[in-house]
Coordinates of C-alpha atoms in Angstrom, one line a residue:
E256 CA -0.1 -0.2 0.0
H257 CA 3.3 2.3 0.5
E258 CA 5.7 3.9 -2.1
G259 CA 8.4 1.7 -2.7
N260 CA 10.8 4.0 -1.4
A261 CA 9.4 4.2 1.9
S262 CA 11.1 4.7 4.7
S263 CA 12.0 2.0 6.9
F264 CA 12.4 4.3 10.4
G265 CA 8.3 4.2 10.8
I266 CA 7.9 1.1 10.9
F267 CA 11.6 0.4 13.6
C268 CA 9.2 3.2 16.2
H269 CA 6.8 1.1 15.9
E270 CA 7.6 -1.8 16.8
F271 CA 10.0 -0.7 19.0
G272 CA 6.9 1.3 20.7
H273 CA 5.7 -3.0 21.1
Q274 CA 8.8 -3.9 23.3
L275 CA 8.2 -0.8 25.4
G276 CA 5.1 -2.2 26.4
L277 CA 2.2 -0.7 23.6
P278 CA -0.1 -2.3 21.6
D279 CA -1.1 -1.8 18.1
L280 CA -4.0 1.5 17.5
Y281 CA -4.9 0.7 13.9
N282 CA -7.5 -1.9 13.6
T283 CA -5.4 -5.5 13.0
D284 CA -8.9 -6.8 11.5
N285 CA -8.5 -3.7 8.5
D286 CA -11.9 -2.5 8.8
S287 CA -11.3 0.6 10.2
A288 CA -8.6 2.4 11.3
G289 CA -8.1 2.8 14.7
I290 CA -6.7 6.3 15.1
G291 CA -5.2 6.9 12.0
N292 CA -2.2 9.3 11.4
W293 CA -2.3 10.6 14.9
S294 CA -0.6 8.1 16.5
L295 CA 3.1 6.3 16.2
M296 CA 1.4 2.9 17.3
A297 CA -1.9 3.7 14.6
T298 CA -1.5 3.5 10.8
G299 CA 1.2 7.6 12.1
A300 CA 4.0 5.2 11.2
W301 CA 4.2 6.2 7.8
N302 CA 4.1 9.9 8.4
G303 CA 6.1 12.2 6.1
S304 CA 8.0 11.9 2.6
P305 CA 9.1 9.3 1.6
Q306 CA 6.8 8.1 3.5
G307 CA 7.8 6.4 7.3
S308 CA 10.4 9.2 7.2
S309 CA 8.9 11.1 9.9
P310 CA 6.5 8.7 12.2
A311 CA 3.8 10.3 14.2
H312 CA 4.7 11.6 17.6
F313 CA 2.9 8.4 21.0
D314 CA -0.6 10.0 21.1
A315 CA -1.4 10.8 24.6
W316 CA -2.3 7.7 25.9
C317 CA 1.1 6.2 24.9
K318 CA 2.9 9.0 27.0
V319 CA 1.0 7.9 30.1
E320 CA 1.4 5.1 29.7
L321 CA 4.3 4.7 29.7
D322 CA 4.8 7.2 32.2
W323 CA 6.5 9.3 30.2
I324 CA 4.2 12.1 31.0
T325 CA 1.4 12.8 34.1
P326 CA -2.2 14.6 33.1
Q327 CA -3.4 17.1 34.2
T328 CA -6.6 16.3 35.1
V329 CA -9.8 18.9 35.5
P330 CA -10.7 19.2 38.7
T331 CA -13.9 21.5 38.2
S332 CA -13.8 23.8 35.5
L333 CA -9.8 25.9 33.4
I334 CA -11.7 28.6 32.4
Q335 CA -9.3 29.7 28.8
Q336 CA -6.4 27.2 30.0
S337 CA -3.8 27.4 27.4
I338 CA -2.5 24.1 25.8
P339 CA 1.0 24.2 24.8
Q340 CA 2.0 21.3 21.6
A341 CA 2.5 18.1 22.7
E342 CA 5.6 17.4 20.3
T343 CA 7.4 19.9 22.5
N344 CA 6.1 19.9 26.1
P345 CA 4.7 17.1 27.8
V346 CA 1.3 18.2 28.4
A347 CA -2.5 16.5 27.7
Y348 CA -5.2 17.0 30.2
K349 CA -7.7 14.0 31.8
L350 CA -11.1 15.1 31.5
W351 CA -13.3 12.5 34.2
N352 CA -16.3 12.9 36.7
N353 CA -18.2 9.7 38.5
T354 CA -20.2 9.3 35.9
M355 CA -18.1 7.0 34.3
D356 CA -16.6 4.4 34.8
T357 CA -13.1 4.3 35.8
K358 CA -11.3 3.1 33.2
E359 CA -13.6 5.5 30.9
Y360 CA -12.8 9.0 30.1
F361 CA -11.0 12.1 27.5
L362 CA -7.7 12.9 27.1
V363 CA -6.9 16.8 25.4
E364 CA -3.4 17.6 23.6
N365 CA -2.4 20.5 21.7
R366 CA -0.3 18.2 18.2
Q367 CA 1.0 21.0 15.3
S368 CA 4.1 18.4 13.9
A369 CA 4.7 19.0 10.5
Y370 CA 3.4 15.6 8.1
L371 CA 0.1 15.7 10.1
L372 CA -2.8 16.4 7.8
G373 CA -4.4 18.7 10.5
K374 CA -3.1 20.9 13.9
G375 CA -5.5 21.5 16.6
L376 CA -6.3 19.6 19.4
L377 CA -7.1 16.0 19.4
I378 CA -9.4 14.3 22.1
Y379 CA -9.4 10.5 22.9
H380 CA -12.1 9.5 23.9
V381 CA -10.4 6.3 26.1
D382 CA -12.0 3.0 27.2
E383 CA -9.3 0.8 29.4
N384 CA -12.1 -1.9 29.9
Q385 CA -11.2 -2.6 26.2
Q386 CA -8.2 -4.1 25.0
N387 CA -7.1 -3.3 21.6
N388 CA -9.4 -0.8 18.3
N389 CA -10.3 -3.4 16.2
N390 CA -14.3 -2.8 17.8
Q391 CA -14.5 -0.2 15.0
S392 CA -17.6 0.8 18.0
H393 CA -16.1 0.6 20.4
Y394 CA -12.1 1.3 20.5
M395 CA -9.9 1.2 23.3
V396 CA -8.2 4.5 22.2
A397 CA -11.0 6.6 20.0
L398 CA -10.6 10.0 18.6
E399 CA -13.2 12.2 18.3
Q400 CA -13.1 13.8 15.0
A401 CA -14.2 17.5 15.1
D402 CA -16.3 16.9 11.5
G403 CA -18.4 14.3 13.1
R404 CA -17.7 12.1 10.4
L405 CA -16.6 9.0 12.0
E406 CA -14.2 8.2 9.6
L407 CA -11.6 6.5 11.4
E408 CA -14.3 4.3 12.8
H409 CA -15.0 3.3 9.3
K410 CA -13.3 1.5 6.1
T411 CA -13.2 4.6 4.2
N412 CA -9.4 4.1 3.3
N413 CA -9.6 7.4 5.3
R414 CA -6.8 7.3 7.7
G415 CA -7.5 10.8 8.7
D416 CA -7.4 14.3 7.2
A417 CA -8.1 18.3 8.3
G418 CA -11.6 17.9 9.6
D419 CA -10.1 15.6 12.8
P420 CA -8.6 18.0 15.1
Y421 CA -10.3 21.3 16.8
P422 CA -11.0 23.7 14.8
G423 CA -10.6 22.5 12.1
N424 CA -11.2 22.9 8.7
T425 CA -15.4 22.2 10.8
S426 CA -14.1 25.6 12.8
N427 CA -15.5 23.2 15.9
K428 CA -14.8 25.4 18.9
Y429 CA -17.4 22.9 21.1
F430 CA -17.4 19.5 22.5
D431 CA -20.0 18.3 25.1
D432 CA -22.7 16.3 25.5
L433 CA -24.5 18.3 23.1
S434 CA -22.4 18.5 20.2
N435 CA -21.7 16.4 17.9
P436 CA -19.2 14.5 18.6
N437 CA -20.3 14.8 22.1
S438 CA -19.5 13.5 25.5
R439 CA -21.0 10.8 26.6
T440 CA -20.1 7.3 27.6
Y441 CA -19.7 4.7 25.4
S442 CA -23.0 3.5 26.8
G443 CA -24.8 7.1 26.3
K444 CA -24.8 8.8 29.5
H445 CA -24.6 11.9 29.6
T446 CA -20.8 13.1 31.1
Y447 CA -21.7 16.9 31.2
I448 CA -17.5 17.2 30.0
A449 CA -16.7 20.0 27.9
V450 CA -13.7 21.3 25.8
K451 CA -15.2 24.4 24.6
N452 CA -14.0 28.2 23.0
I453 CA -11.7 26.2 21.5
S454 CA -8.6 29.2 20.2
N455 CA -7.2 28.8 16.9
S456 CA -4.7 26.0 16.1
D457 CA -1.3 27.4 17.4
S458 CA 1.6 26.4 19.1
T459 CA -0.2 27.3 22.3
M460 CA -3.8 27.0 22.3
T461 CA -6.8 27.9 24.6
A462 CA -9.9 26.1 25.5
D463 CA -11.9 25.7 28.4
L464 CA -12.0 22.9 30.1
S465 CA -14.7 21.4 32.1
V466 CA -16.0 18.5 34.6
F467 CA -20.0 19.3 35.1
P468 CA -20.4 18.3 38.8
L469 CA -22.8 15.8 39.2
N470 CA -24.0 16.6 42.8
I471 CA -24.0 20.6 44.4
N472 CA -22.2 21.3 46.5
L473 CA -23.7 21.5 49.6
T474 CA -22.4 23.2 52.7
S475 CA -24.5 24.0 55.5
P476 CA -26.3 23.2 57.7
N477 CA -23.7 20.8 58.9
N478 CA -24.2 16.9 57.7
D479 CA -25.9 15.5 61.2
S480 CA -26.0 19.1 62.8
M481 CA -28.3 20.3 65.7
L482 CA -29.7 23.7 65.1
S483 CA -31.0 25.7 68.3
T484 CA -33.3 27.7 65.9
N485 CA -36.8 26.8 63.8
T486 CA -35.8 29.0 60.4
P487 CA -31.7 27.8 60.1
T488 CA -30.9 29.1 56.6
F489 CA -29.5 26.6 54.1
A490 CA -26.1 27.3 51.4
W491 CA -24.9 25.6 49.0
T492 CA -22.2 26.0 45.6
S493 CA -24.1 27.3 42.7
V494 CA -23.4 25.3 39.2
E495 CA -22.5 26.4 36.2
G496 CA -25.8 27.6 33.2
V497 CA -28.1 26.6 36.6
G498 CA -30.6 29.7 37.4
T499 CA -33.4 27.5 39.3
Y500 CA -33.1 25.8 42.2
T501 CA -35.5 23.2 43.9
L502 CA -34.7 23.2 47.8
T503 CA -36.3 19.8 49.1
V504 CA -36.8 20.0 54.0
G505 CA -38.2 16.4 54.0
T506 CA -41.3 16.2 52.7
R507 CA -41.3 20.4 51.4
T508 CA -39.4 21.9 48.3
F509 CA -38.7 25.3 47.8
S510 CA -38.6 26.8 44.4
V511 CA -34.7 28.8 44.6
A512 CA -34.2 30.9 41.1
T513 CA -31.2 33.2 41.4
T514 CA -28.8 34.7 39.3
T515 CA -25.7 34.0 42.3
T516 CA -22.1 32.6 41.7
G517 CA -20.1 30.9 44.4
T518 CA -22.4 30.0 47.6
I519 CA -26.4 30.4 47.5
L520 CA -28.3 31.1 50.8
Y521 CA -31.9 30.2 51.2
R522 CA -34.2 30.5 54.5
P523 CA -38.1 29.4 53.9
A524 CA -40.0 30.9 55.3
L525 CA -42.2 28.3 57.4
P526 CA -41.0 27.6 61.0
L527 CA -39.2 23.6 61.3
E528 CA -40.5 21.7 64.1
E529 CA -39.5 21.0 67.6
N530 CA -37.3 17.6 67.8
A531 CA -37.8 17.0 64.6
Y532 CA -35.4 15.0 62.1
Y533 CA -34.9 16.2 58.7
P534 CA -33.3 15.4 55.3
W535 CA -32.1 17.5 53.1
S536 CA -31.0 18.1 49.5
V537 CA -30.8 20.6 46.3
T538 CA -31.9 19.4 42.7
A539 CA -31.2 22.1 39.6
G540 CA -32.1 21.6 35.9
T541 CA -30.8 21.9 32.7
K542 CA -31.3 21.4 29.0
K543 CA -28.5 18.4 30.4
G544 CA -30.9 17.3 33.0
T545 CA -31.3 17.2 36.8
Y546 CA -29.1 16.7 39.1
T547 CA -29.2 15.9 42.4
S548 CA -26.9 16.5 45.5
E549 CA -26.3 14.4 48.8
T550 CA -28.5 14.0 51.6
W551 CA -27.6 15.7 54.7
Y552 CA -29.6 15.4 57.4
F553 CA -30.2 17.7 61.0
W554 CA -31.9 18.1 63.9
I555 CA -34.2 21.1 65.5
N556 CA -34.1 21.5 69.1
V557 CA -34.4 25.2 70.2
V558 CA -35.4 24.3 73.9
N559 CA -33.9 21.5 75.7
S560 CA -36.2 19.6 77.7
P561 CA -35.5 17.4 80.1
P562 CA -35.4 13.0 80.8
S563 CA -38.4 11.2 81.4
V564 CA -38.8 10.2 85.3
P565 CA -36.9 7.2 86.1
I566 CA -40.2 4.9 88.1
L567 CA -38.0 2.8 90.7
S568 CA -38.9 -1.0 89.5
F569 CA -36.7 -3.4 92.0
P570 CA -36.8 -2.7 95.7
I571 CA -40.1 -3.2 95.6
N572 CA -41.8 0.3 97.8
G573 CA -41.4 -2.2 101.7
Q574 CA -40.2 -4.7 99.7
T575 CA -37.8 -7.8 102.1
I576 CA -34.9 -9.0 100.4
S577 CA -32.6 -11.3 101.6
Q578 CA -29.4 -10.0 99.1
Q579 CA -26.4 -8.2 99.8
T580 CA -25.6 -7.2 96.4
P581 CA -28.9 -6.4 95.1
T582 CA -29.2 -5.3 91.2
F583 CA -30.9 -2.2 91.8
R584 CA -33.2 -1.6 88.4
W585 CA -35.7 1.2 87.0
Q586 CA -37.4 2.0 83.6
A587 CA -35.2 3.7 82.0
S588 CA -35.7 7.6 81.1
T589 CA -36.3 9.4 77.9
D590 CA -35.4 12.8 76.2
P591 CA -37.5 14.0 73.7
D592 CA -34.0 16.5 72.3
P593 CA -32.5 14.3 70.1
K594 CA -29.4 13.3 70.5
D595 CA -29.4 13.7 74.2
E596 CA -28.2 10.8 75.6
V597 CA -29.1 9.8 79.5
R598 CA -26.7 8.7 82.3
Y599 CA -28.2 8.1 85.6
A600 CA -27.2 8.0 89.5
L601 CA -28.4 6.4 92.1
M602 CA -28.3 7.4 96.0
Y603 CA -29.1 4.4 99.0
W604 CA -29.3 5.3 102.7
T605 CA -29.5 4.7 105.8
G606 CA -29.9 6.7 109.0
S607 CA -26.9 6.4 109.3
G608 CA -26.1 9.0 106.9
T609 CA -25.7 9.0 102.9
K610 CA -23.9 6.9 100.2
T611 CA -23.9 7.6 95.9
S612 CA -23.4 5.0 92.9
G613 CA -19.6 6.1 93.2
G614 CA -20.0 6.4 89.3
T615 CA -21.8 7.4 86.2
I616 CA -24.5 4.3 85.3
T617 CA -25.0 3.9 81.2
S618 CA -27.6 1.3 81.7
N619 CA -30.4 1.8 83.8
S620 CA -29.7 -1.1 86.7
W621 CA -26.9 -0.8 89.4
T622 CA -25.4 -3.3 91.2
P623 CA -22.8 -2.6 94.5
P624 CA -19.7 -3.8 94.4
Q625 CA -19.5 -4.5 97.8
N626 CA -22.5 -6.2 100.2
L627 CA -24.6 -3.9 102.0
S628 CA -24.8 -4.7 105.8
E629 CA -29.0 -6.0 106.5
G630 CA -31.1 -3.3 107.7
S631 CA -33.7 -0.7 106.3
Y632 CA -32.6 1.6 103.2
S633 CA -33.9 4.0 101.1
W634 CA -32.6 4.6 97.8
N635 CA -33.6 7.2 95.0
V636 CA -32.2 7.3 91.3
V637 CA -31.8 11.1 89.3
A638 CA -31.2 10.9 85.3
V639 CA -28.9 13.4 83.7
D640 CA -28.8 14.2 80.1
T641 CA -25.9 14.6 77.7
I642 CA -25.8 19.0 78.3
G643 CA -26.8 18.2 82.0
I644 CA -29.8 18.8 83.4
T645 CA -31.9 16.7 85.8
T646 CA -34.8 15.0 87.2
W647 CA -35.2 13.0 89.8
S648 CA -37.0 9.7 90.7
G649 CA -39.4 9.2 93.6
T650 CA -38.1 7.6 96.8
E651 CA -38.1 4.4 98.1
T652 CA -37.1 2.1 100.8
F653 CA -36.9 -1.3 101.6
T654 CA -35.4 -3.9 103.6
I655 CA -32.1 -6.2 103.6
Q656 CA -33.4 -9.8 106.2
M657 CA -30.6 -12.7 104.9
I658 CA -32.7 -15.3 107.4
T659 CA -35.9 -15.5 105.8
E660 CA -36.8 -19.6 105.8
N661 CA -37.9 -21.6 108.7
G662 CA -34.4 -23.5 109.5
G663 CA -32.2 -25.0 112.4
T664 CA -29.5 -23.2 113.9
I665 CA -25.3 -24.4 114.9
T666 CA -24.3 -21.4 116.9
G667 CA -20.6 -21.7 117.2
K668 CA -19.8 -20.4 121.0
D669 CA -16.0 -20.2 123.2
G670 CA -15.7 -23.8 124.0
T671 CA -19.2 -24.8 123.1
T672 CA -21.1 -25.8 119.9
T673 CA -25.1 -26.1 119.6
V674 CA -26.4 -27.7 116.3
I675 CA -30.7 -27.6 116.4
F676 CA -32.3 -29.2 113.2
P677 CA -35.8 -28.3 112.5
E678 CA -38.1 -31.3 111.7
G679 CA -37.7 -33.1 108.6
A680 CA -34.4 -31.5 107.4
V681 CA -32.0 -34.9 108.3
H682 CA -32.7 -38.5 107.8
G683 CA -30.4 -40.9 110.3
I684 CA -28.7 -39.7 112.8
V685 CA -25.6 -37.4 112.6
M686 CA -22.4 -38.1 114.0
F687 CA -19.5 -34.9 114.4
D688 CA -16.6 -33.6 116.0
I689 CA -16.0 -29.7 117.3
F690 CA -13.0 -28.7 116.9
M691 CA -11.8 -25.8 118.5
P692 CA -9.0 -23.5 117.7
D693 CA -6.6 -24.7 119.9
E694 CA -8.2 -28.4 119.7
I695 CA -6.9 -28.5 116.2
D696 CA -4.0 -31.2 115.6
A697 CA -1.8 -32.4 113.1
N698 CA -3.8 -34.3 111.1
V699 CA -7.3 -32.9 110.5
Q700 CA -5.1 -29.0 110.0
Q701 CA -4.0 -31.3 106.9
V702 CA -7.4 -31.8 106.1
I703 CA -9.3 -28.3 106.4
D704 CA -5.6 -27.0 105.3
A705 CA -6.9 -23.3 102.9
A706 CA -3.6 -21.8 102.5
A707 CA -3.1 -21.3 98.8
N708 CA -7.2 -20.1 99.0
V709 CA -8.5 -18.8 102.0
S710 CA -6.8 -16.8 105.2
I711 CA -9.0 -17.9 107.9
A712 CA -9.2 -15.3 110.8
T713 CA -7.9 -16.1 113.5
N714 CA -9.9 -16.9 117.0
T715 CA -13.1 -16.8 114.6
I716 CA -12.9 -20.1 113.1
R717 CA -15.4 -23.0 114.4
Q718 CA -15.0 -26.3 112.2
M719 CA -16.9 -29.1 112.3
Q720 CA -15.6 -32.0 111.5
V721 CA -18.6 -34.0 110.1
T722 CA -17.8 -37.7 110.8
S723 CA -20.4 -40.0 108.7
G724 CA -19.6 -38.3 105.9
Q725 CA -21.1 -35.0 104.0
I726 CA -25.2 -34.6 104.5
V727 CA -27.3 -33.1 102.3
F728 CA -30.1 -31.1 104.6
A729 CA -33.7 -31.2 103.4
K730 CA -34.9 -28.2 104.4
P731 CA -31.8 -25.0 104.9
V732 CA -30.2 -24.6 108.1
T733 CA -29.3 -20.7 109.1
I734 CA -25.7 -21.4 111.2
Y735 CA -23.8 -18.6 113.2
I736 CA -20.5 -17.6 113.8
P737 CA -18.9 -15.4 115.9
Y738 CA -15.5 -13.3 115.6
S739 CA -13.7 -10.7 117.4
G740 CA -12.4 -7.7 116.6
T741 CA -12.7 -5.5 113.6
T742 CA -14.8 -6.4 110.3
T743 CA -11.3 -5.4 107.9
T744 CA -10.8 -8.5 107.6
L745 CA -13.3 -10.2 107.1
Q746 CA -15.7 -11.3 104.1
A747 CA -18.0 -14.6 104.5
I748 CA -18.7 -17.8 106.2
Y749 CA -16.4 -20.6 104.1
A750 CA -17.3 -24.5 103.6
L751 CA -14.3 -26.8 102.9
S752 CA -16.0 -29.0 99.8
P753 CA -15.8 -32.8 99.1
Y754 CA -12.5 -31.9 96.2
G755 CA -10.7 -29.7 99.3
I756 CA -10.9 -26.7 98.7
W757 CA -12.8 -24.4 100.4
E758 CA -16.1 -22.5 98.8
R759 CA -17.6 -19.6 99.8
I760 CA -21.2 -19.4 100.8
E761 CA -23.1 -16.1 98.4
N762 CA -25.5 -15.4 101.0
S763 CA -23.2 -14.5 104.1
S764 CA -24.6 -11.4 106.5
I765 CA -22.5 -9.7 108.7
N766 CA -23.8 -8.3 112.1
T767 CA -22.1 -6.4 113.5
T768 CA -23.4 -5.4 116.4
T769 CA -23.0 -8.9 117.4
Q770 CA -20.3 -10.0 115.8
T771 CA -21.8 -13.2 113.7
I772 CA -21.3 -13.7 110.5
S773 CA -24.6 -16.1 108.8
A774 CA -25.9 -18.2 105.8
Q775 CA -27.9 -20.3 105.5
V776 CA -26.5 -23.9 104.0
Y777 CA -28.0 -27.3 102.6
F778 CA -25.6 -29.8 103.6
F779 CA -23.6 -30.3 106.8
S780 CA -19.4 -29.6 106.7
V781 CA -16.4 -28.3 107.8
F782 CA -17.2 -24.2 108.4
G783 CA -14.9 -21.2 108.6
I784 CA -15.2 -17.6 108.6
G785 CA -13.1 -16.4 105.7
A786 CA -10.8 -12.9 105.2
A787 CA -10.1 -13.2 102.0
A788 CA -10.1 -9.4 100.7
D789 CA -8.0 -10.8 97.7
Y790 CA -9.9 -14.0 97.4
C791 CA -13.3 -12.3 97.3
P792 CA -13.4 -9.8 94.5
S793 CA -16.4 -6.5 94.6
T794 CA -17.4 -7.8 91.4
N795 CA -17.0 -11.1 89.5
I796 CA -15.4 -11.2 86.5
I797 CA -16.6 -14.8 85.6
S798 CA -20.9 -14.2 84.5
S799 CA -21.7 -17.9 83.6
V800 CA -19.9 -22.1 83.1
A801 CA -21.2 -24.4 81.2
N802 CA -20.3 -27.2 79.6
W803 CA -21.2 -30.0 76.1
P804 CA -21.7 -32.8 76.7
N805 CA -22.4 -32.9 79.8
P806 CA -21.6 -36.1 80.5
F807 CA -19.3 -37.1 77.7
I808 CA -16.8 -40.6 77.2
G809 CA -13.6 -39.5 78.7
G810 CA -10.9 -40.7 76.1
K811 CA -13.2 -40.9 72.9
E812 CA -14.7 -37.7 73.3
S813 CA -14.6 -34.8 74.5
T814 CA -16.5 -32.0 75.8
T815 CA -16.8 -27.7 75.7
I816 CA -16.3 -25.6 78.6
Y817 CA -17.8 -22.4 77.9
Y818 CA -17.3 -19.1 80.4
I819 CA -18.1 -15.6 80.3
L820 CA -14.9 -13.0 81.3
K821 CA -16.4 -9.2 82.2
D822 CA -12.9 -8.7 81.0
N823 CA -9.8 -9.4 79.9
A824 CA -7.9 -11.7 82.5
A825 CA -5.4 -14.4 83.6
I826 CA -7.4 -17.8 83.7
S827 CA -6.4 -20.5 85.8
I828 CA -8.9 -24.0 85.2
N829 CA -8.0 -27.0 87.0
I830 CA -10.2 -30.0 86.7
Y831 CA -10.5 -32.1 90.6
N832 CA -11.8 -36.3 90.7
P833 CA -14.7 -37.0 93.1
I834 CA -11.7 -37.5 96.3
G835 CA -9.8 -33.6 95.8
E836 CA -7.4 -34.8 93.3
L837 CA -5.2 -32.7 90.6
V838 CA -6.5 -34.9 87.2
W839 CA -5.7 -32.2 84.8
N840 CA -4.9 -28.5 84.9
T841 CA -3.8 -24.8 82.0
Q842 CA -3.3 -21.5 82.1
Y843 CA -4.0 -18.5 79.9
P844 CA -2.8 -14.7 79.6
A845 CA -5.2 -12.1 80.1
N846 CA -6.0 -11.3 76.3
S847 CA -5.0 -14.1 74.5
N848 CA -7.6 -17.4 73.0
G849 CA -9.2 -18.8 76.6
G850 CA -8.7 -15.0 78.0
R851 CA -10.1 -12.2 76.3
Q852 CA -13.2 -10.7 77.8
G853 CA -16.6 -12.1 76.2
V854 CA -17.1 -16.1 75.7
N855 CA -14.4 -18.2 76.4
E856 CA -13.9 -22.1 75.6
I857 CA -11.8 -24.8 76.4
T858 CA -12.3 -28.6 75.3
W859 CA -11.2 -31.1 78.0
D860 CA -10.8 -35.0 76.3
G861 CA -11.2 -36.4 79.5
K862 CA -7.7 -38.1 80.1
N863 CA -5.4 -36.8 83.2
G864 CA -1.5 -35.1 82.5
E865 CA -0.5 -37.8 81.6
G866 CA -2.6 -38.5 79.0
E867 CA -4.6 -41.5 81.0
R868 CA -8.2 -42.4 80.5
V869 CA -10.3 -40.5 84.0
S870 CA -12.3 -43.6 85.7
Q871 CA -16.5 -43.1 85.2
G872 CA -17.6 -40.5 88.1
I873 CA -18.5 -36.9 88.9
Y874 CA -15.2 -34.3 88.7
F875 CA -14.8 -31.1 89.6
C876 CA -14.3 -28.1 86.9
V877 CA -12.7 -25.3 88.8
I878 CA -12.4 -21.9 86.8
E879 CA -10.3 -18.6 88.6
A880 CA -9.1 -15.6 87.1
N881 CA -8.2 -12.7 89.5
G882 CA -9.4 -14.7 92.4
S883 CA -12.9 -14.6 90.9
R884 CA -14.1 -18.8 90.7
K885 CA -16.7 -21.0 89.5
I886 CA -17.4 -24.5 89.3
R887 CA -19.3 -26.7 87.1
K888 CA -19.7 -30.5 87.8
I889 CA -18.8 -32.5 84.8
G890 CA -20.2 -35.9 84.6
V891 CA -17.6 -38.4 82.5
K892 CA -19.2 -42.0 81.4

């Protein structure tokens, strides 16, 4: 197709472009010209006289691909932007907005080469979702030909002419959504991209480059804001070519006609509703279509209102309870003011003075961290909103009385211990010995040794060894153990468990007047007063323990032990057999798998520490963390 004396220089340059990684930008099927003589990677390799002696430059897309240039991205608009010729300046402009796929965009450059058939601005339509220029209706890199004839897409033997650049021989100085050719996407969407007011061809040309914003920019009221006026002023940025906007606030619409450029301000005549939540947006209509802003939201809060009255629900007014750490509950307060958060403080007192909860409460319940003494109490709650407005509940009373069931008593006295069982509490004969502190021999001391777990208050213990084994009562039995001195180290009554460690009796009650500690029990064991502030935490960090399956076949199956931690904590897990011997144990540091806040789980395969299958029976899983302990019975088949 080319003259016999054609130069091979252009072909060498073209092939070198392939070595650099560039594709062919002509139609290799010969159905069309691609971008023709305007690019070295199309038929521009043959430019010059003789043919191929002065090949075309790489087009703007090729230069970007090779990182030879970085195109300047047009943010919104550049008015009368200078565009120097590409042959001597690394300049091209990229036009894109969010109406388009990220791989589809336009490039603009000024071409002034001597052997081109025309000179001026070249506008390329790029779609990198395509692989090549073989689809003449959808090139990867297409030239928007100013004359609108699409001759490069048709098999006309026209590989470029003076009608292709802007303004070209048709004096076309506008390229936008409505021009021919136009700036729509290949799918036909409006992009609102425009190259307008193009100057005559020269080594430096000028043009207005614009990317019409799809979204109108809202400025005030800010998104998610709280307004102290019910007649706010709305503000947004103007859009070129728009004279009328529609402001939508909630379900209301307002037509805003303006010639203002920059920031537009508008205040609706009607007041908005107190404590209401409003969405707002702006739309604008032009000949190119309707454009909508984002939707922002705001609240109206002119008058700050107090929270509703918190209604006390537990303890019920006048109620007698047998809990020394009752969970106080009340109906949650509501606040009509939007975004106000309600917090609480609780007050409880006896005749001796006033006590508070010791901190801010975020829920509608609270549990005291330490045991409350027996006696009568008054209590109330105050609700406080975000800005400090308060509402008080009413005041109600309750009484803590730990011994509420009819049962027998075990009362320790100096030198004498009396046991009185209620009718029907025990079937058969109970035989037991009473050991006073100065009568305990070495053998018995080993049985009740609790040094690793509980400190026993000196001269206050009354230990009762059941000779005939542990007895389970059919009715509750109340035990009273006297103490001497102060109560600063006393915590509760402890019972020696069958597996050799001390267990706290949770309903223990201290009476400082009679200097006794009492508790209700359903079994007979060795009892002692525990003085262990480090062992009996004010809050129980382990909230629940379970396992499944239970029972399970040891050595063949495993059981999963679940427990919930209220905070990260170091965990110790010990499993004892029915006679109190340790058969298996494990530890987990805080914030590890097994020691994290929330639900944790471990598995036990029914084997001891030596890997041997344990015998059938009931085993005791003891989980400890920060002095808190939970015990779970596990059956092994």
